[in-house]
C-alpha cells in the first residue's frame, strides 16, 4: 500500500545515454516487467487471497518494482547458516548431537570461514523512503558499529546538530563525487539536484567558465 501510487518501473528507469529510441526502450522494459509478473502470478497467484491486487494485473507489481528502482536501501542480514551451526553447537552432548554433527560437520568443513558471510540485498522501508536527498546530508544510514550492519534494519543517525523543524535528508549517492558525477547518478532518481551545495558548486563552475571565456576574448 505505501508504494501503490509510485512510478511504474518502465517509467522509473532513466534512459541510458546511448539509447536513441526512448519509446522503444520503455516498451522493452514494459515487456520484461509483464513477463516477470506473469511468471510470478503463475507460481504464487493461486495461493493469494481472492482479489489480491498484486495478481489482478501487472500494475501494482510494476509500481513495487519501480519503488525498488528509486527507493531501495542496501541491507545485510546475518547468515542463517551461521545461526544454524551455532544452534547445533549449543546442543547437549549425546547421541542426538552426534547424529546431527555427522551430517553438518562435513558441510561446515567445506564452507570453511564462508559459513558466516552475511547476506546482502535490498529492502523497502516506507519511512526511510520518505527522506529526500541532499549533497550535504544531516542524516546517515550507516550504523555506528560494523557488526550492527548485519541485523537487516535501517537506522537513521544524525551527522550534525539540526534545528527544530529542519528537514532530515540523507544522500542517495556518494557525496565525495564531483558535481557532474553526482548529477548524472541522481538522474536515475528522476530529478536534478538543487540542494544548497549543488547550487553553490554550479555557480562556481559558471563563474569559472565565464572567466575563461573572458580571457579568450582578451587574447
PDB file of C-alpha atoms in Angstrom, residues 4-213:
ATOM      1  CA  UNK A   4       0.736   1.789  -4.650  1.00  0.00           C
ATOM      2  CA  UNK A   5       0.859   5.306  -6.090  1.00  0.00           C
ATOM      3  CA  UNK A   6       4.512   5.122  -7.098  1.00  0.00           C
ATOM      4  CA  UNK A   7       6.019   5.299 -10.559  1.00  0.00           C
ATOM      5  CA  UNK A   8       5.818   2.234 -12.774  1.00  0.00           C
ATOM      6  CA  UNK A   9       9.151   0.544 -13.321  1.00  0.00           C
ATOM      7  CA  UNK A  10       9.447   1.289 -17.028  1.00  0.00           C
ATOM      8  CA  UNK A  11       8.987   4.989 -16.254  1.00  0.00           C
ATOM      9  CA  UNK A  12      11.279   4.958 -13.205  1.00  0.00           C
ATOM     10  CA  UNK A  13      14.363   3.780 -15.105  1.00  0.00           C
ATOM     11  CA  UNK A  14      16.489   6.589 -16.523  1.00  0.00           C
ATOM     12  CA  UNK A  15      17.148   6.295 -20.252  1.00  0.00           C
ATOM     13  CA  UNK A  16      20.843   5.409 -20.797  1.00  0.00           C
ATOM     14  CA  UNK A  17      22.895   7.947 -22.739  1.00  0.00           C
ATOM     15  CA  UNK A  18      23.474   5.528 -25.624  1.00  0.00           C
ATOM     16  CA  UNK A  19      19.748   4.870 -26.196  1.00  0.00           C
ATOM     17  CA  UNK A  20      18.340   6.799 -29.176  1.00  0.00           C
ATOM     18  CA  UNK A  21      14.812   5.346 -29.154  1.00  0.00           C
ATOM     19  CA  UNK A  22      13.416   6.137 -25.711  1.00  0.00           C
ATOM     20  CA  UNK A  23       9.906   4.946 -26.558  1.00  0.00           C
ATOM     21  CA  UNK A  24      11.247   1.610 -27.777  1.00  0.00           C
ATOM     22  CA  UNK A  25      13.459   1.332 -24.704  1.00  0.00           C
ATOM     23  CA  UNK A  26      10.468   1.762 -22.396  1.00  0.00           C
ATOM     24  CA  UNK A  27       8.366  -0.697 -24.396  1.00  0.00           C
ATOM     25  CA  UNK A  28      11.120  -3.266 -23.894  1.00  0.00           C
ATOM     26  CA  UNK A  29      11.154  -2.629 -20.151  1.00  0.00           C
ATOM     27  CA  UNK A  30       7.381  -2.941 -20.016  1.00  0.00           C
ATOM     28  CA  UNK A  31       7.524  -6.270 -21.859  1.00  0.00           C
ATOM     29  CA  UNK A  32      10.181  -7.575 -19.442  1.00  0.00           C
ATOM     30  CA  UNK A  33       8.148  -6.465 -16.437  1.00  0.00           C
ATOM     31  CA  UNK A  34       4.982  -8.066 -17.784  1.00  0.00           C
ATOM     32  CA  UNK A  35       6.803 -11.339 -18.426  1.00  0.00           C
ATOM     33  CA  UNK A  36       8.214 -11.272 -14.908  1.00  0.00           C
ATOM     34  CA  UNK A  37       4.767 -10.609 -13.417  1.00  0.00           C
ATOM     35  CA  UNK A  38       3.204 -13.410 -15.494  1.00  0.00           C
ATOM     36  CA  UNK A  39       5.732 -15.886 -14.102  1.00  0.00           C
ATOM     37  CA  UNK A  40       5.205 -14.616 -10.553  1.00  0.00           C
ATOM     38  CA  UNK A  41       1.414 -14.829 -10.846  1.00  0.00           C
ATOM     39  CA  UNK A  42       1.637 -18.379 -12.235  1.00  0.00           C
ATOM     40  CA  UNK A  43       3.633 -19.518  -9.197  1.00  0.00           C
ATOM     41  CA  UNK A  44       2.013 -17.545  -6.367  1.00  0.00           C
ATOM     42  CA  UNK A  45      -1.345 -16.343  -7.674  1.00  0.00           C
ATOM     43  CA  UNK A  46      -3.239 -19.495  -6.741  1.00  0.00           C
ATOM     44  CA  UNK A  47      -2.084 -19.165  -3.126  1.00  0.00           C
ATOM     45  CA  UNK A  48      -3.014 -15.473  -2.739  1.00  0.00           C
ATOM     46  CA  UNK A  49      -6.266 -14.181  -1.215  1.00  0.00           C
ATOM     47  CA  UNK A  50      -9.107 -13.646  -3.676  1.00  0.00           C
ATOM     48  CA  UNK A  51      -8.860 -10.300  -5.420  1.00  0.00           C
ATOM     49  CA  UNK A  52      -5.276  -9.682  -4.316  1.00  0.00           C
ATOM     50  CA  UNK A  53      -4.264  -6.555  -6.313  1.00  0.00           C
ATOM     51  CA  UNK A  54      -0.761  -7.871  -6.844  1.00  0.00           C
ATOM     52  CA  UNK A  55      -2.102 -10.605  -9.116  1.00  0.00           C
ATOM     53  CA  UNK A  56      -5.121  -8.912 -10.668  1.00  0.00           C
ATOM     54  CA  UNK A  57      -2.890  -7.022 -13.102  1.00  0.00           C
ATOM     55  CA  UNK A  58       0.745  -6.083 -13.562  1.00  0.00           C
ATOM     56  CA  UNK A  59       0.059  -2.530 -12.354  1.00  0.00           C
ATOM     57  CA  UNK A  60       0.742  -2.982  -8.623  1.00  0.00           C
ATOM     58  CA  UNK A  61       3.771  -5.147  -9.319  1.00  0.00           C
ATOM     59  CA  UNK A  62       5.187  -2.565 -11.727  1.00  0.00           C
ATOM     60  CA  UNK A  63       4.914   0.147  -9.053  1.00  0.00           C
ATOM     61  CA  UNK A  64       6.579  -2.014  -6.396  1.00  0.00           C
ATOM     62  CA  UNK A  65       9.481  -2.750  -8.746  1.00  0.00           C
ATOM     63  CA  UNK A  66       9.554   0.950  -9.605  1.00  0.00           C
ATOM     64  CA  UNK A  67       9.851   1.694  -5.893  1.00  0.00           C
ATOM     65  CA  UNK A  68      12.848  -0.621  -5.687  1.00  0.00           C
ATOM     66  CA  UNK A  69      14.385   1.198  -8.651  1.00  0.00           C
ATOM     67  CA  UNK A  70      14.305   4.548  -6.853  1.00  0.00           C
ATOM     68  CA  UNK A  71      13.864   3.885  -3.137  1.00  0.00           C
ATOM     69  CA  UNK A  72      15.679   0.659  -2.290  1.00  0.00           C
ATOM     70  CA  UNK A  73      18.132   0.598   0.570  1.00  0.00           C
ATOM     71  CA  UNK A  74      21.053  -1.825   0.768  1.00  0.00           C
ATOM     72  CA  UNK A  75      20.839  -4.138   3.777  1.00  0.00           C
ATOM     73  CA  UNK A  76      22.758  -7.010   5.296  1.00  0.00           C
ATOM     74  CA  UNK A  77      21.348  -9.941   7.249  1.00  0.00           C
ATOM     75  CA  UNK A  78      23.391 -12.336   9.349  1.00  0.00           C
ATOM     76  CA  UNK A  79      23.817 -15.711   7.684  1.00  0.00           C
ATOM     77  CA  UNK A  80      21.047 -18.146   8.703  1.00  0.00           C
ATOM     78  CA  UNK A  81      23.588 -20.904   8.040  1.00  0.00           C
ATOM     79  CA  UNK A  82      25.818 -19.466  10.761  1.00  0.00           C
ATOM     80  CA  UNK A  83      22.879 -19.322  13.160  1.00  0.00           C
ATOM     81  CA  UNK A  84      22.035 -22.952  12.397  1.00  0.00           C
ATOM     82  CA  UNK A  85      25.588 -24.144  13.106  1.00  0.00           C
ATOM     83  CA  UNK A  86      25.657 -22.164  16.348  1.00  0.00           C
ATOM     84  CA  UNK A  87      22.409 -23.819  17.441  1.00  0.00           C
ATOM     85  CA  UNK A  88      23.864 -27.241  16.635  1.00  0.00           C
ATOM     86  CA  UNK A  89      26.996 -26.399  18.592  1.00  0.00           C
ATOM     87  CA  UNK A  90      24.866 -25.402  21.602  1.00  0.00           C
ATOM     88  CA  UNK A  91      23.058 -28.763  21.744  1.00  0.00           C
ATOM     89  CA  UNK A  92      23.674 -31.005  24.718  1.00  0.00           C
ATOM     90  CA  UNK A  93      26.317 -33.620  24.100  1.00  0.00           C
ATOM     91  CA  UNK A  94      24.943 -37.043  23.306  1.00  0.00           C
ATOM     92  CA  UNK A  95      23.820 -39.396  20.582  1.00  0.00           C
ATOM     93  CA  UNK A  96      21.373 -36.845  19.152  1.00  0.00           C
ATOM     94  CA  UNK A  97      24.012 -34.165  18.666  1.00  0.00           C
ATOM     95  CA  UNK A  98      26.489 -36.728  17.314  1.00  0.00           C
ATOM     96  CA  UNK A  99      23.980 -37.806  14.666  1.00  0.00           C
ATOM     97  CA  UNK A 100      23.400 -34.203  13.600  1.00  0.00           C
ATOM     98  CA  UNK A 101      27.074 -33.201  13.519  1.00  0.00           C
ATOM     99  CA  UNK A 102      27.842 -36.300  11.440  1.00  0.00           C
ATOM    100  CA  UNK A 103      25.793 -34.599   8.709  1.00  0.00           C
ATOM    101  CA  UNK A 104      26.651 -30.951   9.388  1.00  0.00           C
ATOM    102  CA  UNK A 105      30.354 -31.458  10.119  1.00  0.00           C
ATOM    103  CA  UNK A 106      31.442 -32.125   6.507  1.00  0.00           C
ATOM    104  CA  UNK A 107      29.286 -29.227   5.315  1.00  0.00           C
ATOM    105  CA  UNK A 108      30.914 -26.893   7.819  1.00  0.00           C
ATOM    106  CA  UNK A 109      34.368 -28.088   6.807  1.00  0.00           C
ATOM    107  CA  UNK A 110      33.563 -27.490   3.130  1.00  0.00           C
ATOM    108  CA  UNK A 111      32.230 -23.988   3.764  1.00  0.00           C
ATOM    109  CA  UNK A 112      35.177 -23.063   5.984  1.00  0.00           C
ATOM    110  CA  UNK A 113      35.011 -19.380   7.030  1.00  0.00           C
ATOM    111  CA  UNK A 114      32.416 -18.554   4.372  1.00  0.00           C
ATOM    112  CA  UNK A 115      29.657 -20.120   6.510  1.00  0.00           C
ATOM    113  CA  UNK A 116      29.453 -16.830   8.404  1.00  0.00           C
ATOM    114  CA  UNK A 117      29.213 -14.485   5.396  1.00  0.00           C
ATOM    115  CA  UNK A 118      26.350 -12.031   5.679  1.00  0.00           C
ATOM    116  CA  UNK A 119      23.580 -11.992   3.113  1.00  0.00           C
ATOM    117  CA  UNK A 120      23.398  -8.811   1.088  1.00  0.00           C
ATOM    118  CA  UNK A 121      20.275  -7.491  -0.579  1.00  0.00           C
ATOM    119  CA  UNK A 122      17.900  -4.578  -0.842  1.00  0.00           C
ATOM    120  CA  UNK A 123      14.813  -3.661   1.117  1.00  0.00           C
ATOM    121  CA  UNK A 124      11.951  -1.187   1.025  1.00  0.00           C
ATOM    122  CA  UNK A 125      11.353   0.826   4.169  1.00  0.00           C
ATOM    123  CA  UNK A 126       8.411   3.243   3.805  1.00  0.00           C
ATOM    124  CA  UNK A 127       9.617   5.714   6.457  1.00  0.00           C
ATOM    125  CA  UNK A 128      13.200   5.798   5.222  1.00  0.00           C
ATOM    126  CA  UNK A 129      11.943   6.174   1.652  1.00  0.00           C
ATOM    127  CA  UNK A 130      10.269   9.490   2.540  1.00  0.00           C
ATOM    128  CA  UNK A 131      13.616  11.180   3.173  1.00  0.00           C
ATOM    129  CA  UNK A 132      14.770  13.475   0.423  1.00  0.00           C
ATOM    130  CA  UNK A 133      18.300  13.733  -0.929  1.00  0.00           C
ATOM    131  CA  UNK A 134      20.884  16.369  -0.064  1.00  0.00           C
ATOM    132  CA  UNK A 135      24.536  16.507  -1.115  1.00  0.00           C
ATOM    133  CA  UNK A 136      25.352  17.785   2.388  1.00  0.00           C
ATOM    134  CA  UNK A 137      23.096  15.380   4.325  1.00  0.00           C
ATOM    135  CA  UNK A 138      22.335  15.708   8.011  1.00  0.00           C
ATOM    136  CA  UNK A 139      21.472  12.008   8.261  1.00  0.00           C
ATOM    137  CA  UNK A 140      23.435   8.850   7.535  1.00  0.00           C
ATOM    138  CA  UNK A 141      22.042   5.332   7.227  1.00  0.00           C
ATOM    139  CA  UNK A 142      25.339   3.752   8.276  1.00  0.00           C
ATOM    140  CA  UNK A 143      25.328   2.207  11.733  1.00  0.00           C
ATOM    141  CA  UNK A 144      27.954   3.062  14.342  1.00  0.00           C
ATOM    142  CA  UNK A 145      29.359  -0.459  14.663  1.00  0.00           C
ATOM    143  CA  UNK A 146      30.203  -2.693  11.701  1.00  0.00           C
ATOM    144  CA  UNK A 147      28.624  -5.771  13.317  1.00  0.00           C
ATOM    145  CA  UNK A 148      25.323  -3.906  13.608  1.00  0.00           C
ATOM    146  CA  UNK A 149      25.083  -3.835   9.810  1.00  0.00           C
ATOM    147  CA  UNK A 150      24.028  -7.489   9.845  1.00  0.00           C
ATOM    148  CA  UNK A 151      20.656  -7.062  11.540  1.00  0.00           C
ATOM    149  CA  UNK A 152      18.592  -6.200   8.440  1.00  0.00           C
ATOM    150  CA  UNK A 153      17.452  -2.882   9.907  1.00  0.00           C
ATOM    151  CA  UNK A 154      17.749   0.653   8.601  1.00  0.00           C
ATOM    152  CA  UNK A 155      18.834   3.142  11.244  1.00  0.00           C
ATOM    153  CA  UNK A 156      18.983   6.870  10.510  1.00  0.00           C
ATOM    154  CA  UNK A 157      21.584   8.739  12.568  1.00  0.00           C
ATOM    155  CA  UNK A 158      22.210  12.479  12.637  1.00  0.00           C
ATOM    156  CA  UNK A 159      25.609  13.590  11.345  1.00  0.00           C
ATOM    157  CA  UNK A 160      25.317  17.018  12.965  1.00  0.00           C
ATOM    158  CA  UNK A 161      23.017  19.059  15.173  1.00  0.00           C
ATOM    159  CA  UNK A 162      19.760  20.108  13.484  1.00  0.00           C
ATOM    160  CA  UNK A 163      17.328  22.916  14.181  1.00  0.00           C
ATOM    161  CA  UNK A 164      13.735  22.307  15.211  1.00  0.00           C
ATOM    162  CA  UNK A 165      11.661  21.795  12.074  1.00  0.00           C
ATOM    163  CA  UNK A 166      14.710  21.248   9.848  1.00  0.00           C
ATOM    164  CA  UNK A 167      14.142  18.580   7.204  1.00  0.00           C
ATOM    165  CA  UNK A 168      16.092  15.354   7.647  1.00  0.00           C
ATOM    166  CA  UNK A 169      17.868  14.362   4.432  1.00  0.00           C
ATOM    167  CA  UNK A 170      20.215  11.557   3.552  1.00  0.00           C
ATOM    168  CA  UNK A 171      22.308  11.125   0.429  1.00  0.00           C
ATOM    169  CA  UNK A 172      21.291   8.884  -2.461  1.00  0.00           C
ATOM    170  CA  UNK A 173      24.811   8.889  -3.966  1.00  0.00           C
ATOM    171  CA  UNK A 174      28.427   9.179  -2.881  1.00  0.00           C
ATOM    172  CA  UNK A 175      28.738  12.855  -1.958  1.00  0.00           C
ATOM    173  CA  UNK A 176      32.532  12.722  -2.352  1.00  0.00           C
ATOM    174  CA  UNK A 177      31.979  12.699  -6.116  1.00  0.00           C
ATOM    175  CA  UNK A 178      32.131  15.773  -8.329  1.00  0.00           C
ATOM    176  CA  UNK A 179      29.093  17.903  -9.074  1.00  0.00           C
ATOM    177  CA  UNK A 180      28.725  16.490 -12.605  1.00  0.00           C
ATOM    178  CA  UNK A 181      29.045  12.889 -11.458  1.00  0.00           C
ATOM    179  CA  UNK A 182      26.505  13.378  -8.662  1.00  0.00           C
ATOM    180  CA  UNK A 183      24.049  14.986 -11.059  1.00  0.00           C
ATOM    181  CA  UNK A 184      24.436  12.139 -13.537  1.00  0.00           C
ATOM    182  CA  UNK A 185      23.743   9.497 -10.885  1.00  0.00           C
ATOM    183  CA  UNK A 186      20.838  11.452  -9.384  1.00  0.00           C
ATOM    184  CA  UNK A 187      19.122  11.478 -12.767  1.00  0.00           C
ATOM    185  CA  UNK A 188      18.360   7.827 -12.053  1.00  0.00           C
ATOM    186  CA  UNK A 189      16.054   9.064  -9.287  1.00  0.00           C
ATOM    187  CA  UNK A 190      14.164  11.286 -11.674  1.00  0.00           C
ATOM    188  CA  UNK A 191      15.309  14.737 -10.579  1.00  0.00           C
ATOM    189  CA  UNK A 192      18.037  17.333 -10.934  1.00  0.00           C
ATOM    190  CA  UNK A 193      19.508  18.185  -7.548  1.00  0.00           C
ATOM    191  CA  UNK A 194      19.130  21.829  -6.474  1.00  0.00           C
ATOM    192  CA  UNK A 195      20.399  21.480  -2.926  1.00  0.00           C
ATOM    193  CA  UNK A 196      22.476  24.310  -1.447  1.00  0.00           C
ATOM    194  CA  UNK A 197      25.738  22.551  -2.275  1.00  0.00           C
ATOM    195  CA  UNK A 198      24.792  21.914  -5.898  1.00  0.00           C
ATOM    196  CA  UNK A 199      23.601  25.488  -6.355  1.00  0.00           C
ATOM    197  CA  UNK A 200      26.871  26.727  -4.856  1.00  0.00           C
ATOM    198  CA  UNK A 201      29.057  24.452  -6.996  1.00  0.00           C
ATOM    199  CA  UNK A 202      27.065  25.166 -10.167  1.00  0.00           C
ATOM    200  CA  UNK A 203      27.509  28.910  -9.611  1.00  0.00           C
ATOM    201  CA  UNK A 204      31.248  28.459  -9.025  1.00  0.00           C
ATOM    202  CA  UNK A 205      31.574  26.377 -12.212  1.00  0.00           C
ATOM    203  CA  UNK A 206      29.665  29.004 -14.212  1.00  0.00           C
ATOM    204  CA  UNK A 207      31.867  31.793 -12.827  1.00  0.00           C
ATOM    205  CA  UNK A 208      34.997  29.840 -13.719  1.00  0.00           C
ATOM    206  CA  UNK A 209      33.667  29.263 -17.237  1.00  0.00           C
ATOM    207  CA  UNK A 210      32.896  32.974 -17.647  1.00  0.00           C
ATOM    208  CA  UNK A 211      36.415  33.912 -16.528  1.00  0.00           C
ATOM    209  CA  UNK A 212      37.938  31.548 -19.075  1.00  0.00           C
ATOM    210  CA  UNK A 213      35.710  32.968 -21.797  1.00  0.00           C
TER     211      UNK A 213
END
